[in-house]
PDB file of C-alpha atoms and ligand atoms in Angstrom:
ATOM      1  CA  UNK A   1     -75.033 -49.480-173.431  1.00  0.00           C
ATOM      2  CA  UNK A   2     -75.262 -48.826-177.175  1.00  0.00           C
ATOM      3  CA  UNK A   3     -76.154 -51.909-179.207  1.00  0.00           C
ATOM      4  CA  UNK A   4     -76.005 -52.105-182.996  1.00  0.00           C
ATOM      5  CA  UNK A   5     -78.535 -54.516-184.476  1.00  0.00           C
ATOM      6  CA  UNK A   6     -78.220 -55.879-187.982  1.00  0.00           C
ATOM      7  CA  UNK A   7     -79.199 -58.972-189.965  1.00  0.00           C
ATOM      8  CA  UNK A   8     -78.897 -60.614-193.368  1.00  0.00           C
ATOM      9  CA  UNK A   9     -82.589 -61.095-194.124  1.00  0.00           C
ATOM     10  CA  UNK A  10     -83.294 -57.440-194.778  1.00  0.00           C
ATOM     11  CA  UNK A  11     -84.259 -54.518-192.582  1.00  0.00           C
ATOM     12  CA  UNK A  12     -87.977 -55.409-192.663  1.00  0.00           C
ATOM     13  CA  UNK A  13     -87.494 -59.032-191.522  1.00  0.00           C
ATOM     14  CA  UNK A  14     -89.567 -60.059-188.469  1.00  0.00           C
ATOM     15  CA  UNK A  15     -86.540 -61.629-186.774  1.00  0.00           C
ATOM     16  CA  UNK A  16     -84.785 -58.251-186.675  1.00  0.00           C
ATOM     17  CA  UNK A  17     -87.830 -56.554-185.161  1.00  0.00           C
ATOM     18  CA  UNK A  18     -88.073 -59.152-182.379  1.00  0.00           C
ATOM     19  CA  UNK A  19     -84.374 -58.699-181.600  1.00  0.00           C
ATOM     20  CA  UNK A  20     -84.639 -54.898-181.571  1.00  0.00           C
ATOM     21  CA  UNK A  21     -87.503 -55.167-179.079  1.00  0.00           C
ATOM     22  CA  UNK A  22     -85.559 -57.093-176.439  1.00  0.00           C
ATOM     23  CA  UNK A  23     -82.300 -55.192-177.077  1.00  0.00           C
ATOM     24  CA  UNK A  24     -84.151 -51.923-176.307  1.00  0.00           C
ATOM     25  CA  UNK A  25     -84.795 -53.318-172.813  1.00  0.00           C
ATOM     26  CA  UNK A  26     -81.003 -53.307-172.323  1.00  0.00           C
ATOM     27  CA  UNK A  27     -79.981 -49.927-173.680  1.00  0.00           C
ATOM     28  CA  UNK A  28     -79.849 -47.651-176.687  1.00  0.00           C
ATOM     29  CA  UNK A  29     -80.260 -49.458-180.011  1.00  0.00           C
ATOM     30  CA  UNK A  30     -79.189 -48.394-183.499  1.00  0.00           C
ATOM     31  CA  UNK A  31     -80.289 -50.450-186.481  1.00  0.00           C
ATOM     32  CA  UNK A  32     -78.573 -50.746-189.850  1.00  0.00           C
ATOM     33  CA  UNK A  33     -79.413 -53.658-192.093  1.00  0.00           C
ATOM     34  CA  UNK A  34     -79.500 -54.479-195.793  1.00  0.00           C
ATOM     35  CA  UNK A  35     -82.464 -53.360-197.896  1.00  0.00           C
ATOM     36  CA  UNK A  36     -82.714 -56.847-199.325  1.00  0.00           C
ATOM     37  CA  UNK A  37     -82.150 -60.435-198.318  1.00  0.00           C
ATOM     38  CA  UNK A  38     -78.438 -61.333-198.299  1.00  0.00           C
ATOM     39  CA  UNK A  39     -78.767 -64.816-196.777  1.00  0.00           C
ATOM     40  CA  UNK A  40     -75.841 -67.087-197.704  1.00  0.00           C
ATOM     41  CA  UNK A  41     -73.919 -64.151-199.162  1.00  0.00           C
ATOM     42  CA  UNK A  42     -70.761 -64.869-197.149  1.00  0.00           C
ATOM     43  CA  UNK A  43     -68.339 -62.242-195.946  1.00  0.00           C
ATOM     44  CA  UNK A  44     -68.520 -59.266-198.295  1.00  0.00           C
ATOM     45  CA  UNK A  45     -66.600 -56.020-198.602  1.00  0.00           C
ATOM     46  CA  UNK A  46     -68.141 -53.862-201.313  1.00  0.00           C
ATOM     47  CA  UNK A  47     -65.265 -52.000-202.974  1.00  0.00           C
ATOM     48  CA  UNK A  48     -66.185 -51.391-206.606  1.00  0.00           C
ATOM     49  CA  UNK A  49     -69.366 -49.398-206.221  1.00  0.00           C
ATOM     50  CA  UNK A  50     -70.589 -46.794-203.752  1.00  0.00           C
ATOM     51  CA  UNK A  51     -72.860 -47.731-200.873  1.00  0.00           C
ATOM     52  CA  UNK A  52     -76.163 -45.940-200.373  1.00  0.00           C
ATOM     53  CA  UNK A  53     -77.923 -45.615-197.038  1.00  0.00           C
ATOM     54  CA  UNK A  54     -81.474 -44.455-196.382  1.00  0.00           C
ATOM     55  CA  UNK A  55     -83.665 -44.066-193.343  1.00  0.00           C
ATOM     56  CA  UNK A  56     -86.630 -46.397-193.057  1.00  0.00           C
ATOM     57  CA  UNK A  57     -89.407 -46.855-190.490  1.00  0.00           C
ATOM     58  CA  UNK A  58     -89.769 -50.274-188.894  1.00  0.00           C
ATOM     59  CA  UNK A  59     -93.128 -51.899-188.149  1.00  0.00           C
ATOM     60  CA  UNK A  60     -92.930 -50.649-184.552  1.00  0.00           C
ATOM     61  CA  UNK A  61     -92.651 -47.042-185.767  1.00  0.00           C
ATOM     62  CA  UNK A  62     -88.943 -46.649-184.962  1.00  0.00           C
ATOM     63  CA  UNK A  63     -86.408 -45.542-187.527  1.00  0.00           C
ATOM     64  CA  UNK A  64     -83.588 -47.683-188.874  1.00  0.00           C
ATOM     65  CA  UNK A  65     -80.917 -47.344-191.538  1.00  0.00           C
ATOM     66  CA  UNK A  66     -81.059 -49.515-194.644  1.00  0.00           C
ATOM     67  CA  UNK A  67     -78.118 -49.970-196.991  1.00  0.00           C
ATOM     68  CA  UNK A  68     -77.738 -51.512-200.430  1.00  0.00           C
ATOM     69  CA  UNK A  69     -74.612 -53.237-199.143  1.00  0.00           C
ATOM     70  CA  UNK A  70     -74.139 -56.646-197.558  1.00  0.00           C
ATOM     71  CA  UNK A  71     -74.579 -57.316-193.830  1.00  0.00           C
ATOM     72  CA  UNK A  72     -70.818 -56.985-193.289  1.00  0.00           C
ATOM     73  CA  UNK A  73     -70.878 -53.666-195.192  1.00  0.00           C
ATOM     74  CA  UNK A  74     -73.643 -52.451-192.877  1.00  0.00           C
ATOM     75  CA  UNK A  75     -71.552 -53.214-189.789  1.00  0.00           C
ATOM     76  CA  UNK A  76     -68.462 -51.598-191.330  1.00  0.00           C
ATOM     77  CA  UNK A  77     -70.442 -48.460-192.250  1.00  0.00           C
ATOM     78  CA  UNK A  78     -71.729 -48.119-188.697  1.00  0.00           C
ATOM     79  CA  UNK A  79     -68.396 -48.767-186.990  1.00  0.00           C
ATOM     80  CA  UNK A  80     -66.433 -46.514-189.357  1.00  0.00           C
ATOM     81  CA  UNK A  81     -68.510 -43.504-188.379  1.00  0.00           C
ATOM     82  CA  UNK A  82     -71.919 -43.582-190.032  1.00  0.00           C
ATOM     83  CA  UNK A  83     -73.322 -44.102-186.528  1.00  0.00           C
ATOM     84  CA  UNK A  84     -71.715 -41.295-184.517  1.00  0.00           C
ATOM     85  CA  UNK A  85     -72.144 -42.690-181.024  1.00  0.00           C
ATOM     86  CA  UNK A  86     -69.608 -45.404-180.065  1.00  0.00           C
ATOM     87  CA  UNK A  87     -71.017 -48.929-180.345  1.00  0.00           C
ATOM     88  CA  UNK A  88     -70.498 -51.302-177.422  1.00  0.00           C
ATOM     89  CA  UNK A  89     -71.807 -54.492-179.014  1.00  0.00           C
ATOM     90  CA  UNK A  90     -73.135 -55.797-182.337  1.00  0.00           C
ATOM     91  CA  UNK A  91     -75.978 -58.316-182.491  1.00  0.00           C
ATOM     92  CA  UNK A  92     -76.935 -59.911-185.805  1.00  0.00           C
ATOM     93  CA  UNK A  93     -80.208 -61.736-186.396  1.00  0.00           C
ATOM     94  CA  UNK A  94     -82.495 -63.265-185.650  1.00  0.00           C
ATOM     95  CA  UNK A  95     -81.971 -65.514-188.655  1.00  0.00           C
ATOM     96  CA  UNK A  96     -84.978 -67.792-189.302  1.00  0.00           C
ATOM     97  CA  UNK A  97     -82.762 -70.841-189.873  1.00  0.00           C
ATOM     98  CA  UNK A  98     -79.824 -72.275-187.976  1.00  0.00           C
ATOM     99  CA  UNK A  99     -76.214 -71.446-188.831  1.00  0.00           C
ATOM    100  CA  UNK A 100     -74.162 -74.440-187.795  1.00  0.00           C
ATOM    101  CA  UNK A 101     -70.965 -76.132-188.913  1.00  0.00           C
ATOM    102  CA  UNK A 102     -69.691 -74.852-192.258  1.00  0.00           C
ATOM    103  CA  UNK A 103     -72.716 -72.571-192.541  1.00  0.00           C
ATOM    104  CA  UNK A 104     -70.723 -69.923-190.713  1.00  0.00           C
ATOM    105  CA  UNK A 105     -68.682 -69.223-193.845  1.00  0.00           C
ATOM    106  CA  UNK A 106     -71.790 -68.750-195.985  1.00  0.00           C
ATOM    107  CA  UNK A 107     -73.929 -66.968-193.434  1.00  0.00           C
ATOM    108  CA  UNK A 108     -74.562 -63.247-193.729  1.00  0.00           C
ATOM    109  CA  UNK A 109     -75.798 -63.329-190.136  1.00  0.00           C
ATOM    110  CA  UNK A 110     -72.479 -64.699-188.868  1.00  0.00           C
ATOM    111  CA  UNK A 111     -70.233 -62.672-191.191  1.00  0.00           C
ATOM    112  CA  UNK A 112     -71.870 -59.472-189.913  1.00  0.00           C
ATOM    113  CA  UNK A 113     -70.615 -60.460-186.448  1.00  0.00           C
ATOM    114  CA  UNK A 114     -67.176 -61.247-187.926  1.00  0.00           C
ATOM    115  CA  UNK A 115     -67.035 -57.759-189.371  1.00  0.00           C
ATOM    116  CA  UNK A 116     -67.660 -56.239-185.936  1.00  0.00           C
ATOM    117  CA  UNK A 117     -64.517 -57.987-184.698  1.00  0.00           C
ATOM    118  CA  UNK A 118     -62.451 -56.987-187.751  1.00  0.00           C
ATOM    119  CA  UNK A 119     -63.514 -53.359-188.188  1.00  0.00           C
ATOM    120  CA  UNK A 120     -64.325 -52.320-184.663  1.00  0.00           C
ATOM    121  CA  UNK A 121     -62.836 -54.904-182.318  1.00  0.00           C
ATOM    122  CA  UNK A 122     -66.291 -54.826-180.774  1.00  0.00           C
ATOM    123  CA  UNK A 123     -67.920 -57.856-179.136  1.00  0.00           C
ATOM    124  CA  UNK A 124     -70.463 -59.446-181.431  1.00  0.00           C
ATOM    125  CA  UNK A 125     -73.164 -62.093-181.346  1.00  0.00           C
ATOM    126  CA  UNK A 126     -74.893 -63.812-184.259  1.00  0.00           C
ATOM    127  CA  UNK A 127     -78.221 -65.352-183.347  1.00  0.00           C
ATOM    128  CA  UNK A 128     -80.236 -67.828-185.408  1.00  0.00           C
ATOM    129  CA  UNK A 129     -83.442 -69.745-184.802  1.00  0.00           C
ATOM    130  CA  UNK A 130     -83.547 -73.352-185.953  1.00  0.00           C
ATOM    131  CA  UNK A 131     -86.832 -72.748-187.754  1.00  0.00           C
ATOM    132  CA  UNK A 132     -88.285 -75.556-189.852  1.00  0.00           C
ATOM    133  CA  UNK A 133     -87.738 -75.173-193.571  1.00  0.00           C
ATOM    134  CA  UNK A 134     -91.293 -75.829-194.683  1.00  0.00           C
ATOM    135  CA  UNK A 135     -92.999 -73.811-191.939  1.00  0.00           C
ATOM    136  CA  UNK A 136     -96.008 -71.995-193.396  1.00  0.00           C
ATOM    137  CA  UNK A 137     -97.163 -69.755-190.515  1.00  0.00           C
ATOM    138  CA  UNK A 138     -95.162 -66.799-189.176  1.00  0.00           C
ATOM    139  CA  UNK A 139     -92.247 -67.918-187.002  1.00  0.00           C
ATOM    140  CA  UNK A 140     -92.342 -66.930-183.324  1.00  0.00           C
ATOM    141  CA  UNK A 141     -89.007 -65.152-182.782  1.00  0.00           C
ATOM    142  CA  UNK A 142     -89.754 -64.050-179.217  1.00  0.00           C
ATOM    143  CA  UNK A 143     -88.171 -67.051-177.426  1.00  0.00           C
ATOM    144  CA  UNK A 144     -84.940 -66.473-179.361  1.00  0.00           C
ATOM    145  CA  UNK A 145     -85.161 -62.713-178.717  1.00  0.00           C
ATOM    146  CA  UNK A 146     -85.512 -63.313-174.957  1.00  0.00           C
ATOM    147  CA  UNK A 147     -82.527 -65.664-175.079  1.00  0.00           C
ATOM    148  CA  UNK A 148     -80.538 -63.060-177.043  1.00  0.00           C
ATOM    149  CA  UNK A 149     -81.194 -60.622-174.205  1.00  0.00           C
ATOM    150  CA  UNK A 150     -79.899 -63.096-171.606  1.00  0.00           C
ATOM    151  CA  UNK A 151     -76.764 -63.751-173.655  1.00  0.00           C
ATOM    152  CA  UNK A 152     -76.058 -60.051-174.266  1.00  0.00           C
ATOM    153  CA  UNK A 153     -76.431 -59.362-170.534  1.00  0.00           C
ATOM    154  CA  UNK A 154     -73.953 -62.108-169.718  1.00  0.00           C
ATOM    155  CA  UNK A 155     -71.493 -60.890-172.370  1.00  0.00           C
ATOM    156  CA  UNK A 156     -71.677 -57.406-170.879  1.00  0.00           C
ATOM    157  CA  UNK A 157     -70.991 -58.723-167.394  1.00  0.00           C
ATOM    158  CA  UNK A 158     -68.091 -60.926-168.417  1.00  0.00           C
ATOM    159  CA  UNK A 159     -66.693 -59.418-171.642  1.00  0.00           C
ATOM    160  CA  UNK A 160     -65.560 -61.665-174.485  1.00  0.00           C
ATOM    161  CA  UNK A 161     -61.943 -62.713-175.035  1.00  0.00           C
ATOM    162  CA  UNK A 162     -60.228 -60.531-177.649  1.00  0.00           C
ATOM    163  CA  UNK A 163     -61.130 -61.505-181.211  1.00  0.00           C
ATOM    164  CA  UNK A 164     -63.843 -63.928-180.117  1.00  0.00           C
ATOM    165  CA  UNK A 165     -67.465 -63.607-181.150  1.00  0.00           C
ATOM    166  CA  UNK A 166     -70.451 -65.848-180.471  1.00  0.00           C
ATOM    167  CA  UNK A 167     -72.514 -67.893-182.877  1.00  0.00           C
ATOM    168  CA  UNK A 168     -75.792 -68.664-181.107  1.00  0.00           C
ATOM    169  CA  UNK A 169     -78.407 -71.124-182.347  1.00  0.00           C
ATOM    170  CA  UNK A 170     -81.773 -71.482-180.644  1.00  0.00           C
ATOM    171  CA  UNK A 171     -83.992 -74.575-180.960  1.00  0.00           C
ATOM    172  CA  UNK A 172     -87.457 -73.999-182.414  1.00  0.00           C
ATOM    173  CA  UNK A 173     -89.329 -74.559-179.154  1.00  0.00           C
ATOM    174  CA  UNK A 174     -91.498 -72.555-176.755  1.00  0.00           C
ATOM    175  CA  UNK A 175     -89.306 -70.781-174.176  1.00  0.00           C
ATOM    176  CA  UNK A 176     -90.347 -73.083-171.330  1.00  0.00           C
ATOM    177  CA  UNK A 177     -89.332 -76.165-173.319  1.00  0.00           C
ATOM    178  CA  UNK A 178     -85.778 -74.947-173.990  1.00  0.00           C
ATOM    179  CA  UNK A 179     -83.580 -76.945-171.633  1.00  0.00           C
ATOM    180  CA  UNK A 180     -80.735 -74.468-171.104  1.00  0.00           C
ATOM    181  CA  UNK A 181     -77.431 -73.414-172.656  1.00  0.00           C
ATOM    182  CA  UNK A 182     -74.542 -75.425-174.045  1.00  0.00           C
ATOM    183  CA  UNK A 183     -71.175 -73.995-175.047  1.00  0.00           C
ATOM    184  CA  UNK A 184     -70.308 -75.951-178.166  1.00  0.00           C
ATOM    185  CA  UNK A 185     -67.870 -76.431-181.014  1.00  0.00           C
ATOM    186  CA  UNK A 186     -68.760 -76.302-184.700  1.00  0.00           C
ATOM    187  CA  UNK A 187     -70.428 -79.487-185.866  1.00  0.00           C
ATOM    188  CA  UNK A 188     -70.725 -80.962-189.314  1.00  0.00           C
ATOM    189  CA  UNK A 189     -73.363 -79.938-191.797  1.00  0.00           C
ATOM    190  CA  UNK A 190     -74.298 -82.445-194.454  1.00  0.00           C
ATOM    191  CA  UNK A 191     -75.014 -80.522-197.630  1.00  0.00           C
ATOM    192  CA  UNK A 192     -77.186 -82.235-200.210  1.00  0.00           C
ATOM    193  CA  UNK A 193     -76.745 -79.765-203.050  1.00  0.00           C
ATOM    194  CA  UNK A 194     -77.334 -80.774-206.625  1.00  0.00           C
ATOM    195  CA  UNK A 195     -76.890 -78.982-209.902  1.00  0.00           C
ATOM    196  CA  UNK A 196     -80.012 -78.384-211.917  1.00  0.00           C
ATOM    197  CA  UNK A 197     -79.303 -77.527-215.557  1.00  0.00           C
ATOM    198  CA  UNK A 198     -82.172 -75.965-217.482  1.00  0.00           C
ATOM    199  CA  UNK A 199     -82.642 -74.236-220.816  1.00  0.00           C
ATOM    200  CA  UNK A 200     -83.786 -70.652-221.283  1.00  0.00           C
ATOM    201  CA  UNK A 201     -86.330 -69.743-223.998  1.00  0.00           C
ATOM    202  CA  UNK A 202     -83.458 -69.255-226.482  1.00  0.00           C
ATOM    203  CA  UNK A 203     -82.133 -72.733-225.840  1.00  0.00           C
ATOM    204  CA  UNK A 204     -79.103 -71.630-223.800  1.00  0.00           C
ATOM    205  CA  UNK A 205     -78.336 -73.465-220.540  1.00  0.00           C
ATOM    206  CA  UNK A 206     -78.578 -71.895-217.119  1.00  0.00           C
ATOM    207  CA  UNK A 207     -78.006 -73.432-213.711  1.00  0.00           C
ATOM    208  CA  UNK A 208     -79.557 -73.570-210.258  1.00  0.00           C
ATOM    209  CA  UNK A 209     -77.668 -74.990-207.312  1.00  0.00           C
ATOM    210  CA  UNK A 210     -80.544 -76.712-205.569  1.00  0.00           C
ATOM    211  CA  UNK A 211     -81.088 -79.996-203.819  1.00  0.00           C
ATOM    212  CA  UNK A 212     -82.564 -80.980-200.508  1.00  0.00           C
ATOM    213  CA  UNK A 213     -82.324 -79.055-197.257  1.00  0.00           C
ATOM    214  CA  UNK A 214     -78.988 -79.769-195.553  1.00  0.00           C
ATOM    215  CA  UNK A 215     -78.961 -82.006-192.525  1.00  0.00           C
ATOM    216  CA  UNK A 216     -76.319 -82.214-189.808  1.00  0.00           C
ATOM    217  CA  UNK A 217     -74.644 -84.708-187.512  1.00  0.00           C
ATOM    218  CA  UNK A 218     -76.020 -84.409-183.941  1.00  0.00           C
ATOM    219  CA  UNK A 219     -72.713 -85.171-182.258  1.00  0.00           C
ATOM    220  CA  UNK A 220     -72.379 -84.482-178.530  1.00  0.00           C
ATOM    221  CA  UNK A 221     -70.549 -81.249-177.788  1.00  0.00           C
ATOM    222  CA  UNK A 222     -71.386 -79.639-181.137  1.00  0.00           C
ATOM    223  CA  UNK A 223     -73.736 -76.846-182.149  1.00  0.00           C
ATOM    224  CA  UNK A 224     -76.189 -79.187-183.824  1.00  0.00           C
ATOM    225  CA  UNK A 225     -75.869 -81.739-181.027  1.00  0.00           C
ATOM    226  CA  UNK A 226     -77.077 -79.085-178.584  1.00  0.00           C
ATOM    227  CA  UNK A 227     -80.051 -77.781-180.548  1.00  0.00           C
ATOM    228  CA  UNK A 228     -81.112 -81.319-181.490  1.00  0.00           C
ATOM    229  CA  UNK A 229     -81.442 -81.983-177.742  1.00  0.00           C
ATOM    230  CA  UNK A 230     -83.347 -78.765-177.045  1.00  0.00           C
ATOM    231  CA  UNK A 231     -80.477 -76.605-175.770  1.00  0.00           C
ATOM    232  CA  UNK A 232     -79.351 -73.189-176.924  1.00  0.00           C
ATOM    233  CA  UNK A 233     -75.972 -73.608-178.637  1.00  0.00           C
ATOM    234  CA  UNK A 234     -73.304 -70.962-177.994  1.00  0.00           C
ATOM    235  CA  UNK A 235     -70.212 -71.454-180.165  1.00  0.00           C
ATOM    236  CA  UNK A 236     -67.265 -69.110-179.616  1.00  0.00           C
ATOM    237  CA  UNK A 237     -65.695 -68.368-183.010  1.00  0.00           C
ATOM    238  CA  UNK A 238     -62.511 -66.651-184.102  1.00  0.00           C
ATOM    239  CA  UNK A 239     -61.178 -65.530-187.452  1.00  0.00           C
ATOM    240  CA  UNK A 240     -57.899 -67.430-187.334  1.00  0.00           C
ATOM    241  CA  UNK A 241     -58.584 -70.407-189.635  1.00  0.00           C
ATOM    242  CA  UNK A 242     -55.005 -71.703-189.499  1.00  0.00           C
ATOM    243  CA  UNK A 243     -54.854 -75.517-189.378  1.00  0.00           C
ATOM    244  CA  UNK A 244     -52.396 -75.637-186.469  1.00  0.00           C
ATOM    245  CA  UNK A 245     -52.303 -79.439-186.468  1.00  0.00           C
ATOM    246  CA  UNK A 246     -50.928 -79.330-190.034  1.00  0.00           C
ATOM    247  CA  UNK A 247     -48.150 -76.787-189.428  1.00  0.00           C
ATOM    248  CA  UNK A 248     -45.487 -79.208-188.216  1.00  0.00           C
ATOM    249  CA  UNK A 249     -45.961 -81.683-191.060  1.00  0.00           C
ATOM    250  CA  UNK A 250     -46.061 -79.030-193.780  1.00  0.00           C
ATOM    251  CA  UNK A 251     -42.924 -77.359-192.397  1.00  0.00           C
ATOM    252  CA  UNK A 252     -41.075 -80.640-192.922  1.00  0.00           C
ATOM    253  CA  UNK A 253     -41.845 -80.756-196.634  1.00  0.00           C
ATOM    254  CA  UNK A 254     -39.027 -79.868-198.976  1.00  0.00           C
ATOM    255  CA  UNK A 255     -40.368 -76.478-200.045  1.00  0.00           C
TER     256      UNK A 255
HETATM  257 MN1  LIG B   1     -80.760 -65.102-193.415  1.00  0.00          MN
END
């Protein structure tokens, strides 16, 4: 089994290292990740500048590839031939914060998995830890890395339906306190963004989109509902965003 590991937090992020460690217990691992943090960068295809790739050494002494492209660029590079050996599965993470509800459209972690489906038709898993926002100490990624291993094993046994990839969110709990797995649908994030207008030293305005940390609605059956109750959330996603329930009505309009 040849697993490609990537992330959106940058090749030196501790979440990536934890994931690489447990993926190596399953097979051969190649790593390509962005040089820098691309969190909330969305789905990117870099077309108007060249992409550079360099070899770097991870904290465990192993080599990895680092690119100046986005997470989705990294996956495309690997699947289009930068990594010579065929890739069986792409795993993206471990992101230090959850990716639930509408987050999936912003998330570099999730869009890296999307790219695996688009470019390579390869099964893919995005994995995020629901780490607290104001956590000061280093996050323990090992519970989520162990869970990633269990999920990858199951995906290898069963295979994923064509075009489907998994968005996994893990509660921030010790492994023995995690209650189990729930297969969920996307829930609803509640964004609390606000626009902060400031003045630069020359008196010209500039803007930050800030505000409070988003919350979410812990509805039963959803991604956030599961992690709020201490379960690992596994949401199967697809790239077809068509609003099927609106087709019939819109077809009746006098176009
Ligand atoms: Mn991130």
